Short mmCIF file of C-alpha atoms and ligand atoms in Angstrom, two decimals:
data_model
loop_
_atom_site.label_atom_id
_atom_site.label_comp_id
_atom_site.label_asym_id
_atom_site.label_seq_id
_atom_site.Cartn_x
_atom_site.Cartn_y
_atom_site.Cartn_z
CA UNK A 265 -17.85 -39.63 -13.11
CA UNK A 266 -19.49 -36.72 -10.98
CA UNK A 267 -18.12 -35.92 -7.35
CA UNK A 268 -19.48 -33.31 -5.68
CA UNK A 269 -16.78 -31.92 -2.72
CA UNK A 270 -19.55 -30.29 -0.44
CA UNK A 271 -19.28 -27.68 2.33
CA UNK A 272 -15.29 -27.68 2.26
CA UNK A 273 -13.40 -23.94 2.73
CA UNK A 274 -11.66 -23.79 -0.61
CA UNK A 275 -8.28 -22.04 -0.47
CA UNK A 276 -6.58 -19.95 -3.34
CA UNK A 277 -3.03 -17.85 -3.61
CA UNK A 278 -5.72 -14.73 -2.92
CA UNK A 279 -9.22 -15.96 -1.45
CA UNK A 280 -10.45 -18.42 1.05
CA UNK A 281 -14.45 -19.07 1.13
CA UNK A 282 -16.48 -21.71 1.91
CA UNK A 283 -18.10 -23.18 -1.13
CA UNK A 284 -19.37 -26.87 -3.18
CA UNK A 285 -16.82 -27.55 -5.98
CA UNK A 286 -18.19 -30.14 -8.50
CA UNK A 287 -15.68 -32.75 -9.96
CA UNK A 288 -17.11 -33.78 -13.65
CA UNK A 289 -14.29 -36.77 -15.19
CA UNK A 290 -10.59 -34.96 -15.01
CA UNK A 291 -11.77 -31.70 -14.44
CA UNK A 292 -12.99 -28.82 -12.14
CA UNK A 293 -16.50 -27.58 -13.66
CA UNK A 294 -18.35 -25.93 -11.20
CA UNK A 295 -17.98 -23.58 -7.67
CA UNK A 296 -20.23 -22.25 -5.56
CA UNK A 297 -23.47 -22.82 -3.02
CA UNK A 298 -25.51 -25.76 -2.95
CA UNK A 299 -24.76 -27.16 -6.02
CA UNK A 300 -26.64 -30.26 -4.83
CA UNK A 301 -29.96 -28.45 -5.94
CA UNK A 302 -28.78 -27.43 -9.48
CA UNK A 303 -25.87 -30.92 -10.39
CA UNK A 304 -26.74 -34.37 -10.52
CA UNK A 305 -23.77 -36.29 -8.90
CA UNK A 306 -22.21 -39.93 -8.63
CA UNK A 307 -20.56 -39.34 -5.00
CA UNK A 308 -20.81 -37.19 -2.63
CA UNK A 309 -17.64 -36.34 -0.54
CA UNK A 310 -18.29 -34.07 2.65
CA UNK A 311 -16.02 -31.87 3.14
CA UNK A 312 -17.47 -29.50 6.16
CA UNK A 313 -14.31 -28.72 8.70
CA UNK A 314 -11.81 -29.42 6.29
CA UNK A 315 -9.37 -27.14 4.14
CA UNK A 316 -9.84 -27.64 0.53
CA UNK A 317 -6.60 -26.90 -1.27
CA UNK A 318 -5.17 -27.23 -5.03
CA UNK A 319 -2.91 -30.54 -5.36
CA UNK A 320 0.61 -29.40 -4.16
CA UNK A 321 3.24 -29.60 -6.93
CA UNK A 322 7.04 -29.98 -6.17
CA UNK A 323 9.32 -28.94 -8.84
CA UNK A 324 11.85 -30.25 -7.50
CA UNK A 325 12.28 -34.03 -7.01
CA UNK A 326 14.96 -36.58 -8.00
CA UNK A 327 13.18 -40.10 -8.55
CA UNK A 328 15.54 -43.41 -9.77
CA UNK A 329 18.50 -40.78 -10.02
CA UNK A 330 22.33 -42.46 -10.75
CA UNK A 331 24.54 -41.08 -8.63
CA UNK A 332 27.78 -42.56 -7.26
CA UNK A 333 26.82 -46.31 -8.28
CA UNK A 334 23.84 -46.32 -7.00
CA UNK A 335 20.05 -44.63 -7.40
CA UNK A 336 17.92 -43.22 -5.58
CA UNK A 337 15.46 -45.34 -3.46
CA UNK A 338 12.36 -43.94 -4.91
CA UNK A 339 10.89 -44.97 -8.45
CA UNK A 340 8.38 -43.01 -10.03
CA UNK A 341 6.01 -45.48 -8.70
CA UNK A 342 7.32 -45.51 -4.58
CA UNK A 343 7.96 -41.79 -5.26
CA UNK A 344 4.71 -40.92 -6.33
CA UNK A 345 2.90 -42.70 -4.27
CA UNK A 346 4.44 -41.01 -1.57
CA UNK A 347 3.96 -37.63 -2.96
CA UNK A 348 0.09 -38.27 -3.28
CA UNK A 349 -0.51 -39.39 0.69
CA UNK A 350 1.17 -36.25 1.01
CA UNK A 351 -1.19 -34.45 -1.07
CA UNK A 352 1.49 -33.71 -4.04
CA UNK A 353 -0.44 -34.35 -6.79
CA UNK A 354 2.41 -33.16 -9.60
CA UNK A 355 5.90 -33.42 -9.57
CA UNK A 356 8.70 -31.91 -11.61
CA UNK A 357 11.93 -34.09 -12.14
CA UNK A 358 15.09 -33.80 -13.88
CA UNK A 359 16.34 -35.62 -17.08
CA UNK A 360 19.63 -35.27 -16.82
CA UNK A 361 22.48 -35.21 -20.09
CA UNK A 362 25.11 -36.78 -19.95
CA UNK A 363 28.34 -35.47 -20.95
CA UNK A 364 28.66 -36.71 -24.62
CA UNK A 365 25.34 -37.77 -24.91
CA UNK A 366 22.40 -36.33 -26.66
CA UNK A 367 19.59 -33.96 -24.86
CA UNK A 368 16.53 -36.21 -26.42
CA UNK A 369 18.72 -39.22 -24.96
CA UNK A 370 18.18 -38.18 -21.78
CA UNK A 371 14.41 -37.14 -22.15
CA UNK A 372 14.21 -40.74 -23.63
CA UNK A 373 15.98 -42.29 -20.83
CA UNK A 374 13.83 -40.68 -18.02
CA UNK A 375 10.33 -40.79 -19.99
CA UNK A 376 11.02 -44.54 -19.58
CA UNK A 377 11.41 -44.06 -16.17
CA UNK A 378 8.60 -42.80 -15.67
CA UNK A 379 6.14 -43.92 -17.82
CA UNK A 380 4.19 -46.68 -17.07
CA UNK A 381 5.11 -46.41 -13.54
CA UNK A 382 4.20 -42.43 -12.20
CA UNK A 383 1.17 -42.56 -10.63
CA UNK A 384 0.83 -38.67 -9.72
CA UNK A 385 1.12 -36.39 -12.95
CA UNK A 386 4.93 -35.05 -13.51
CA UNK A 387 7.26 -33.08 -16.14
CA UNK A 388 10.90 -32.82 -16.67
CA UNK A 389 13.13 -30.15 -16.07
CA UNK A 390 16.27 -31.09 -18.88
CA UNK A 391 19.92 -30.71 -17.36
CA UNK A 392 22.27 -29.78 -19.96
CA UNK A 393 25.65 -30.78 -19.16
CA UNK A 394 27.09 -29.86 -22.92
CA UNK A 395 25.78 -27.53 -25.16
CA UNK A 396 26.78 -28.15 -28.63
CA UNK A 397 25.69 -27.62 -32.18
CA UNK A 398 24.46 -30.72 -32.24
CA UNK A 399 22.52 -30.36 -28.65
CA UNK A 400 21.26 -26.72 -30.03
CA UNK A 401 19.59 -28.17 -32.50
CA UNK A 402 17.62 -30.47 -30.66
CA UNK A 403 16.05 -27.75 -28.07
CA UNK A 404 13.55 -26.14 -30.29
CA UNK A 405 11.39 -29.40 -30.81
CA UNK A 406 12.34 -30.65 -26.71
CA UNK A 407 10.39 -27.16 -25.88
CA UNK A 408 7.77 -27.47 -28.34
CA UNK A 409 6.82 -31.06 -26.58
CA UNK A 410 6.47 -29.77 -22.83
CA UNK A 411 9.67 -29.39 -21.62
CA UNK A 412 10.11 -25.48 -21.25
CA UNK A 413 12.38 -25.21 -18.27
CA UNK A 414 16.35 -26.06 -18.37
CA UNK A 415 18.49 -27.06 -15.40
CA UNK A 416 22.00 -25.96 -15.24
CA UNK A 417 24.75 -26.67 -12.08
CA UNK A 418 28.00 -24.04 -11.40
CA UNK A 419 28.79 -27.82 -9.29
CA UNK A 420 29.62 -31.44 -9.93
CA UNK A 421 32.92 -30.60 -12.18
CA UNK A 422 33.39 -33.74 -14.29
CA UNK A 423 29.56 -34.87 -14.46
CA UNK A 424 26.86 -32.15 -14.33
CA UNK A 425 28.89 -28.51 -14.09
CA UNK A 426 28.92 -26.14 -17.04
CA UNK A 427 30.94 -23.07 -17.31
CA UNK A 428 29.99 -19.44 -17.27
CA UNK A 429 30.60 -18.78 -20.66
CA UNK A 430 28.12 -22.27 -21.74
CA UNK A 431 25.53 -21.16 -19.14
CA UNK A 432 25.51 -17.45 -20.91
CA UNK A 433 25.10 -19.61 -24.36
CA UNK A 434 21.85 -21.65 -22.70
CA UNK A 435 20.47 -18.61 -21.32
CA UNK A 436 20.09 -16.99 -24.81
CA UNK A 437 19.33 -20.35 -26.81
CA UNK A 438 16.44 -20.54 -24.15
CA UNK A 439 15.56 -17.15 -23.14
CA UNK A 440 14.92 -17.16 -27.88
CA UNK A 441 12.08 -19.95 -26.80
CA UNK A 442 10.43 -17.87 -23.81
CA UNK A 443 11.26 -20.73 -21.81
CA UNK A 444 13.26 -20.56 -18.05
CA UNK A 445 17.13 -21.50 -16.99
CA UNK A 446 17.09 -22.74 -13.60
CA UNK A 447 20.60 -23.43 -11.77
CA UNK A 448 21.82 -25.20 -8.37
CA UNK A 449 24.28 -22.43 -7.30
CA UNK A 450 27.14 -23.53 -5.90
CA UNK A 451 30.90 -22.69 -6.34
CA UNK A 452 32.33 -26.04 -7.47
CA UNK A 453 36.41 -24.38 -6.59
CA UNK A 454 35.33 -23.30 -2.99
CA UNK A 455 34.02 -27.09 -2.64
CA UNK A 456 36.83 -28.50 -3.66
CA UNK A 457 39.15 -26.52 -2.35
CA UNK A 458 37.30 -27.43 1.33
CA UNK A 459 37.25 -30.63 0.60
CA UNK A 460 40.86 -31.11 -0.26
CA UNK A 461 42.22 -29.36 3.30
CA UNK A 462 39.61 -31.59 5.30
CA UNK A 463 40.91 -34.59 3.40
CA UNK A 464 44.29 -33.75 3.88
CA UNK A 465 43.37 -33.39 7.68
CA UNK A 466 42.09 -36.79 8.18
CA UNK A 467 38.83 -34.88 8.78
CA UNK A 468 36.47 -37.78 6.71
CA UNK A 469 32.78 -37.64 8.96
CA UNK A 470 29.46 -36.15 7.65
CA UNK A 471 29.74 -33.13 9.24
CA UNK A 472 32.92 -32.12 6.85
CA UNK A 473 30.48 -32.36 3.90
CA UNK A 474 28.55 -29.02 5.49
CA UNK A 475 31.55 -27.55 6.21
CA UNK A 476 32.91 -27.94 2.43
CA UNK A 477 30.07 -26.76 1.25
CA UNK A 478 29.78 -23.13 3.20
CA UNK A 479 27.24 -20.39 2.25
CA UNK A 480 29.77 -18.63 0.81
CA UNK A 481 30.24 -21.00 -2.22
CA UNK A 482 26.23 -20.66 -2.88
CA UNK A 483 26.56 -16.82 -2.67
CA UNK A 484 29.10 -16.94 -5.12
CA UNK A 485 27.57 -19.08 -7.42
CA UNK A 486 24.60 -17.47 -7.32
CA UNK A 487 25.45 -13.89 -7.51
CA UNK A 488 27.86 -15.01 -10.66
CA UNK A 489 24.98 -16.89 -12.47
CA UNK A 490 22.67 -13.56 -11.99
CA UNK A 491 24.69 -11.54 -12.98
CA UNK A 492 25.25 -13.73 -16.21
CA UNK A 493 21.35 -13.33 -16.26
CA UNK A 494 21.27 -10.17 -16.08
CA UNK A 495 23.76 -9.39 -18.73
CA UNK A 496 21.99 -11.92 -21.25
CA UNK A 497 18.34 -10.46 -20.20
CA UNK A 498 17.57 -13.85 -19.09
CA UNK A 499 15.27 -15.24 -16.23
CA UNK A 500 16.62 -17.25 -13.61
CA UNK A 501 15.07 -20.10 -11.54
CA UNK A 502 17.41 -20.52 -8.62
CA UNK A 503 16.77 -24.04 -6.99
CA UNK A 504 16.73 -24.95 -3.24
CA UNK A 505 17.90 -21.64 -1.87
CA UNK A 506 19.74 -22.71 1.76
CA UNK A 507 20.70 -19.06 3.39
CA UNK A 508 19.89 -15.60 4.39
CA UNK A 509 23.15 -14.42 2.75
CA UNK A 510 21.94 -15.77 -0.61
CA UNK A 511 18.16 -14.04 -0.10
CA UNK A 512 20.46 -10.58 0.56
CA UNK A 513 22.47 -11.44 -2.64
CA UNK A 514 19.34 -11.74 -4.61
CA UNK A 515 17.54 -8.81 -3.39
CA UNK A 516 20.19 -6.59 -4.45
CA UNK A 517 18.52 -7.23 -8.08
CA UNK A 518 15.93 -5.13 -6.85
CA UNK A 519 18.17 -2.52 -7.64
CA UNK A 520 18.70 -3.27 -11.65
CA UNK A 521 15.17 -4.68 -11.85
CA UNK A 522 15.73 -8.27 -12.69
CA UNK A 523 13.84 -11.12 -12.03
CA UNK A 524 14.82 -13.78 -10.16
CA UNK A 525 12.36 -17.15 -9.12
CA UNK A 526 14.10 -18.43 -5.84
CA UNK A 527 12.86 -21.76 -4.70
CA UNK A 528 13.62 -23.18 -0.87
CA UNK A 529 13.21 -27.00 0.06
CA UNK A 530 11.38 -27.78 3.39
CA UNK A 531 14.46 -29.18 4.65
CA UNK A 532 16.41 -25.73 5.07
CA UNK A 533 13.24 -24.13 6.55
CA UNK A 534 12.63 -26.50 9.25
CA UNK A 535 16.25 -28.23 10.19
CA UNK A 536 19.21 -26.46 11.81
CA UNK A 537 23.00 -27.58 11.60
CA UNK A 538 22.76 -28.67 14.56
CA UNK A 539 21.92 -31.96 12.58
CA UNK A 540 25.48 -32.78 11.64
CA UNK A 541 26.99 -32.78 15.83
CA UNK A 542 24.72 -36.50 15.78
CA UNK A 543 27.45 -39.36 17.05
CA UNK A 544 28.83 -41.73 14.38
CA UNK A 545 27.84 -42.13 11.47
CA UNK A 546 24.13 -40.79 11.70
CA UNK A 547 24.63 -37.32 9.70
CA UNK A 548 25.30 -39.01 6.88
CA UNK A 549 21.48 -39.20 6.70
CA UNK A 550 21.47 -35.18 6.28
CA UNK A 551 24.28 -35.15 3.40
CA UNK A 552 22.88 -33.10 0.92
CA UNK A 553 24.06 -30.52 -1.37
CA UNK A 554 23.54 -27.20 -0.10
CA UNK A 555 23.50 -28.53 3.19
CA UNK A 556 21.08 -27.73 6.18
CA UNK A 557 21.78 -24.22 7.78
CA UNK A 558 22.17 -22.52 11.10
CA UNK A 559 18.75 -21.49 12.67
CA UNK A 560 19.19 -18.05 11.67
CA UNK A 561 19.20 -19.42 8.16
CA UNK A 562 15.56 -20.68 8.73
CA UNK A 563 14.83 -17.75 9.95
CA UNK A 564 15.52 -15.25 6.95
CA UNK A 565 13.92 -18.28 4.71
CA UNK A 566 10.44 -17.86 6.72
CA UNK A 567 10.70 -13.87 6.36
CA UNK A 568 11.80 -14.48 2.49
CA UNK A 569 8.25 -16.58 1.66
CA UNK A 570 6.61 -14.30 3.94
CA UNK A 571 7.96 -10.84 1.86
CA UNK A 572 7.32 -12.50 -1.79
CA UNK A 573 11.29 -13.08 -2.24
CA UNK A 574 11.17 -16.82 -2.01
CA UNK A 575 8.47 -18.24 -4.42
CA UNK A 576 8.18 -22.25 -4.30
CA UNK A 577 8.88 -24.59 -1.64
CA UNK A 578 10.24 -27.99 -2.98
CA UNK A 579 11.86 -30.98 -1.47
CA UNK A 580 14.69 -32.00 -3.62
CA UNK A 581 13.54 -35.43 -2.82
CA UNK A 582 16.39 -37.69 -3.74
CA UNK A 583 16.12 -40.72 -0.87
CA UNK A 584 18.93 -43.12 -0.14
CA UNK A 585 18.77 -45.78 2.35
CA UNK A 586 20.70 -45.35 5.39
CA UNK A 587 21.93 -48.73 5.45
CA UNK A 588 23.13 -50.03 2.12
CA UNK A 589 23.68 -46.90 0.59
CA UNK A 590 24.54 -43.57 2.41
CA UNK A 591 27.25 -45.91 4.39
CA UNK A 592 28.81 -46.48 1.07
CA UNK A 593 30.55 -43.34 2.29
CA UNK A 594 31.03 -44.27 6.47
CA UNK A 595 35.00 -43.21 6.51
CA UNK A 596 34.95 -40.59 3.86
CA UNK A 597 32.25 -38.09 3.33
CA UNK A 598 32.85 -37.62 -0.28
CA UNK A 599 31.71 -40.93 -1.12
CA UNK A 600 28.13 -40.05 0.92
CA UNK A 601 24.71 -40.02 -2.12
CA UNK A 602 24.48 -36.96 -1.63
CA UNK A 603 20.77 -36.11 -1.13
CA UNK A 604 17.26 -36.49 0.76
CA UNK A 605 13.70 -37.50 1.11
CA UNK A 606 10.74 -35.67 1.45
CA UNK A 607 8.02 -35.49 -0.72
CA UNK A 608 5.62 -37.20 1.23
CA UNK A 609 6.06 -34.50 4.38
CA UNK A 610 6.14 -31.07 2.55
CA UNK A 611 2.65 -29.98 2.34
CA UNK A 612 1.83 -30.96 6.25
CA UNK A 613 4.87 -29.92 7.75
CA UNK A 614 4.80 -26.24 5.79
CA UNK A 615 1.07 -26.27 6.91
CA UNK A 616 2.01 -26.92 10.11
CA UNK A 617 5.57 -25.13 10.71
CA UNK A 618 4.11 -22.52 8.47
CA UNK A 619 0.34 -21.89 8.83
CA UNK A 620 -0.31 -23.24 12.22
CA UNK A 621 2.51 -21.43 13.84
CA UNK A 622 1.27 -17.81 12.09
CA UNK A 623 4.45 -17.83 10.03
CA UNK A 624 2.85 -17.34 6.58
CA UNK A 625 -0.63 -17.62 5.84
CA UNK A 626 -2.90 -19.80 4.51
CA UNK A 627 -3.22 -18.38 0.94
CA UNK A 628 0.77 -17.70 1.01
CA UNK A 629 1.00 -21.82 1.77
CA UNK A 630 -1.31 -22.55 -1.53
CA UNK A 631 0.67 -20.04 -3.15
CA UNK A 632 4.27 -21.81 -2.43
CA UNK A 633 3.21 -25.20 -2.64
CA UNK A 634 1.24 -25.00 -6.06
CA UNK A 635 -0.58 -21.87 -7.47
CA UNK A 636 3.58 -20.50 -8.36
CA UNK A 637 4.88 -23.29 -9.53
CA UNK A 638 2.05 -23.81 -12.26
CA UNK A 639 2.61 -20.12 -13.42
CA UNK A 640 6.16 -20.49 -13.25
CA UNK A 641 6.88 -23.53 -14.88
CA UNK A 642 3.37 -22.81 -17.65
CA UNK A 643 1.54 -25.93 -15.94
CA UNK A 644 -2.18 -23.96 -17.06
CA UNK A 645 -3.74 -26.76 -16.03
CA UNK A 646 -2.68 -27.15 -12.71
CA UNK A 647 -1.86 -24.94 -9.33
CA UNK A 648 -5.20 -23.73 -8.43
CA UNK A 649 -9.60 -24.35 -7.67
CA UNK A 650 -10.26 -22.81 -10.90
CA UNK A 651 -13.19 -23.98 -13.31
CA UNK A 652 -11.47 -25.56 -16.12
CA UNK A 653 -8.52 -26.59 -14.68
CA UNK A 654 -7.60 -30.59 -13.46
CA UNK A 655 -9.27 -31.87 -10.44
CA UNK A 656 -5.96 -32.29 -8.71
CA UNK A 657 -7.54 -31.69 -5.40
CA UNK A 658 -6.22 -31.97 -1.58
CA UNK A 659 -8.73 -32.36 1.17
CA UNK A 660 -7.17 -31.25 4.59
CA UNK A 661 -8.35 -31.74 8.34
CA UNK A 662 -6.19 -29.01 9.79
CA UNK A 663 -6.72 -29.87 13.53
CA UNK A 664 -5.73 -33.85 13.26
CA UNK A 665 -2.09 -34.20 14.84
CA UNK A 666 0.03 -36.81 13.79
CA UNK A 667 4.10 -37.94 14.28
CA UNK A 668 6.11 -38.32 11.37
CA UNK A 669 7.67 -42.17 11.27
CA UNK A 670 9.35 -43.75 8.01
CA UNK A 671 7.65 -47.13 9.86
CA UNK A 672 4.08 -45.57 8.24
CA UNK A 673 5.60 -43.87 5.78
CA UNK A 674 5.36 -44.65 2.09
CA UNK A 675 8.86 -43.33 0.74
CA UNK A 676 11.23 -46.38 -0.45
CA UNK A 677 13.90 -45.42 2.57
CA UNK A 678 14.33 -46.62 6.08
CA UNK A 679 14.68 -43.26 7.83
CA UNK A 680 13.15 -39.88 7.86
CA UNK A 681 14.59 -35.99 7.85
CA UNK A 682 11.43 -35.58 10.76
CA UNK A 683 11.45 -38.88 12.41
CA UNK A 684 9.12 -38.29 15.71
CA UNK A 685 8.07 -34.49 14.78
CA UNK A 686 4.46 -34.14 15.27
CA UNK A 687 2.91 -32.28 12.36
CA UNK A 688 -0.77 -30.04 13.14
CA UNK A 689 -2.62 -30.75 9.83
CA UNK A 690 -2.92 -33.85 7.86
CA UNK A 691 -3.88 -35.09 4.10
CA UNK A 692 -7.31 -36.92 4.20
CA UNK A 693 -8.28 -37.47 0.75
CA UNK A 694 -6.61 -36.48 -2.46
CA UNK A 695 -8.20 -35.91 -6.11
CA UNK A 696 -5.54 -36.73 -9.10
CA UNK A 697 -7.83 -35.23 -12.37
CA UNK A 698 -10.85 -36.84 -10.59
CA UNK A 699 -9.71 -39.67 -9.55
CA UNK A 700 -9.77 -40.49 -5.60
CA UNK A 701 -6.58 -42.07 -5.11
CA UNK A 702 -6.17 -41.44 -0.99
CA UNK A 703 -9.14 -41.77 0.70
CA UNK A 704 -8.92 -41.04 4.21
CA UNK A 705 -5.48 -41.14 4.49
CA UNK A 706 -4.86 -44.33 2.58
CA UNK A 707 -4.92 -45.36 -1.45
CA UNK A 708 -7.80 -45.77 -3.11
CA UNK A 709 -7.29 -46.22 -7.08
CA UNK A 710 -3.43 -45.75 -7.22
CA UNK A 711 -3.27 -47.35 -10.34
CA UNK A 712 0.79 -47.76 -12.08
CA UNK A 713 1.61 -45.90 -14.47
CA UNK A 714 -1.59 -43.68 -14.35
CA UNK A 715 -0.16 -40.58 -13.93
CA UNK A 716 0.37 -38.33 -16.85
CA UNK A 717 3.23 -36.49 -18.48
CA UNK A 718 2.37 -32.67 -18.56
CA UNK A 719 3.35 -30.80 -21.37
CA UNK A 720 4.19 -27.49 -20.27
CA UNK A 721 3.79 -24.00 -21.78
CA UNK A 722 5.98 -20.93 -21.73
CA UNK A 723 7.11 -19.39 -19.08
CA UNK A 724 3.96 -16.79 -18.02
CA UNK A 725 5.70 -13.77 -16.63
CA UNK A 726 7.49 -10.92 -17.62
CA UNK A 727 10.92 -10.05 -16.82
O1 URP B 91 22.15 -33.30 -2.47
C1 URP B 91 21.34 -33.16 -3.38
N1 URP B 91 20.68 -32.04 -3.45
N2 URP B 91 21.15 -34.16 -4.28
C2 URP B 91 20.30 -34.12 -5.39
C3 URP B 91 20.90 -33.48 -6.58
C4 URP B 91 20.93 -31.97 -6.48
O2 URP B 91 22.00 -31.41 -6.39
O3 URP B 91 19.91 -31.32 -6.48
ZN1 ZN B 92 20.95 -29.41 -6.68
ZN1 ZN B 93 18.09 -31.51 -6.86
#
């Protein structure tokens, strides 16, 4: 199958030109003018006004996730679906360990998860929760099939939390591989310590689960786990970055050199505390570890993507219904799922919050949303218009305005983060290695279990 994308202005982390990009089966195979006169072609899409950009990847998303119970509302069918009418064409997950268990039992458990039902393409990220000799042994082969990146939490004592002296031990069994430790930074004794004087206090709403969770804990967290980095030579991968105080933590590594990948969630860039003053029980739909900031917070996060500190913007996407779920927790916070969704929204609302309002520009929006989270997490395939690479394409009408609702929305969960926010900017049609599956805004050959597990490669920088 031939499509030719014609008259579209192609955008790249460095470039943006007007140009014809021919689609030839899965993959991009030619750029440039007119390539009508030179290509023979089965469709023609006509793409004159509209943004052409690579499909957005989010490395961070949580579909059919345990926790507390329960799991999360989306499947890797609902959750992909969503992601591609919102012009995420790849998504990176988690397979999470569990205590006692093996680290190929978890790949197994979440490969069946997803296969057969992911409809955009998607990798793992593997949470180790217990690194033993037997667990050691396993990695070498794990990496060798496409899962390069680790996941490690300073959080969730009893279930997911590792200690220092562990996370020092997966930072050299990993760093041996050239693969990349990522790590949700948070204090897990600061937490609980919070958590046991609002208790205590008969203080049981939403709200209390921001305040347990302060920036404070996530600056300690994170400032212990780079220094751990640092001392191990390691790279670092720090996941959904909430506050300025952690982006001044971090850039004191300028000072010894080191690298650090810090990733931000939509969530913290475009909603304010002011989230969690709601009456009743409605905040509950905002419990999520870190939580949402003050405005200022947002602010320094914009100014981080802008300076280069903050590379990828994910969504964490880990939905729970309102009713029926988060309510499980309606008289004591600490029983709240913790987590959001999102991945249907991120690419429009960073367009529009970000692009349309001059915060970052254009190329710096491919860059977040894609083109770094290929080259950090060795996706060669993927993350930008490149001859050779997978026709995961996004075509975008920036001028068409339209208000968030979960009523039209595709994400298995009756509310959304943005309910009512109009958005400048919206997905039209969407490429998944050739294939059309949203065409003008609604699914075209969404076919289960279509999308494609992608074996990653090395990590492809230098520390
Ligand atoms: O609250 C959150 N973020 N839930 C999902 C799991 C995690 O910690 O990332
Ligand atoms: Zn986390
Ligand atoms: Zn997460």
């Amino acid at each position: 199958m031939k499509i030719l994308i014609c008259g579209g202005t192609l955008c790249y982390s460095h470039a943006t030109f007007k140009a014809d990009l021919l689609v030839v089966d899965e993959k991009i195979v030619a750029i440039g003018d007119d390539l009508k006169k030179h290509h023979s072609f089965d469709e023609l899409i006509d793409a004159h006004r509209l943004l052409v950009f690579p499909g957005g990847i989010d490395p961070h998303t949580h579909m059919d996730l345990p926790v507390m119970g329960t799991h999360s509302s989306d499947d890797f069918e609902t959750g992909t679906i969503s992601a591609l009418h919102g012009g995420t064409t790849s998504i990176i997950d988690f397979a999470n360990q569990e205590k006692g268990g093996t680290l190929n039992d978890a790949l197994d458990i979440w490969k069946a998860k997803a296969s057969g039902k992911a409809i955009s393409d998607y990798g793992f990220h593997l949470t180790i929760t217990d690194l033993n000799e037997r667990t050691k042994k396993e990695i070498p082969a794990i990496f060798k099939s496409g899962i390069t990146s680790f996941k490690t939490f300073t959080a969730y004592r009893g279930s997911l939390m590792i200690d220092d002296k562990m996370m020092g031990e997966i930072m050299r069994e990993i760093k041996a591989l050239g693969g990349l430790v990522t790590v949700h930074a948070e204090d897990a004794d600061t937490i609980e310590d919070k958590i046991r004087e609002y208790k205590n206090a008969g203080l049981l709403t939403p709200k209390y689960h921001a305040l347990s969770h302060p920036i404070s804990a996530e600056v300690k967290a994170a400032s212990r786990v780079m220094d751990l980095a640092y001392q191990n030579e390691s790279g670092l991968y720090i996941v959904h970055t909430s506050a300025g105080d952690t982006l001044k933590a971090i850039q004191k590594n300028f000072d010894r050199r080191q690298r650090v990948f810090v990733e931000t969630c939509t969530q913290y860039l475009l909603l304010d505390d002011s989230v969690y003053d709601q009456p009743g029980f409605e905040s509950a739909k905002y419990v999520m570890s870190p939580p949402i900031r003050s405005i200022d917070d947002c602010k320094d996060l914009w100014y981080a993507l802008r300076a280069g500190l903050v590379h990828s913007v994910a969504t964490d996407h880990c939905p729970f219904h309102y009713k029926g779920q988060k309510d499980a927790g309606d008289g004591d916070f600490t029983k709240i799922p913790n987590g959001a969704p999102g991945v249907e929204n991120r690419m429009e609302l960073i367009y529009s919050e970000g692009v349309d309002k001059g915060r970052i520009t254009l190329e710096k929006f491919v860059e977040v949303t894609s083109t770094y989270a290929a080259r950090i997490f060795g996706m060669k395939n993927k993350g930008a218009l490149d001859i050779g690479k997978d026709a995961d394409i996004v075509l975008f009408d920036p001028s068409a305005l339209h208000t968030i609702s979960s009523s039209s929305s595709k994400q298995n969960v009756d509310y959304n983060l943005y309910e009512g926010q109009t958005v400048t900017g919206k997905v039209i049609t969407v490429l998944r290695r050739g294939k059309v599956v949203v065409r003008n805004g609604k699914a075209d050959q969404m076919e289960k279990g279509t999308g494609q597990f992608i074996k990653r490669d090395k990590f492809n920088f230098s520390l």
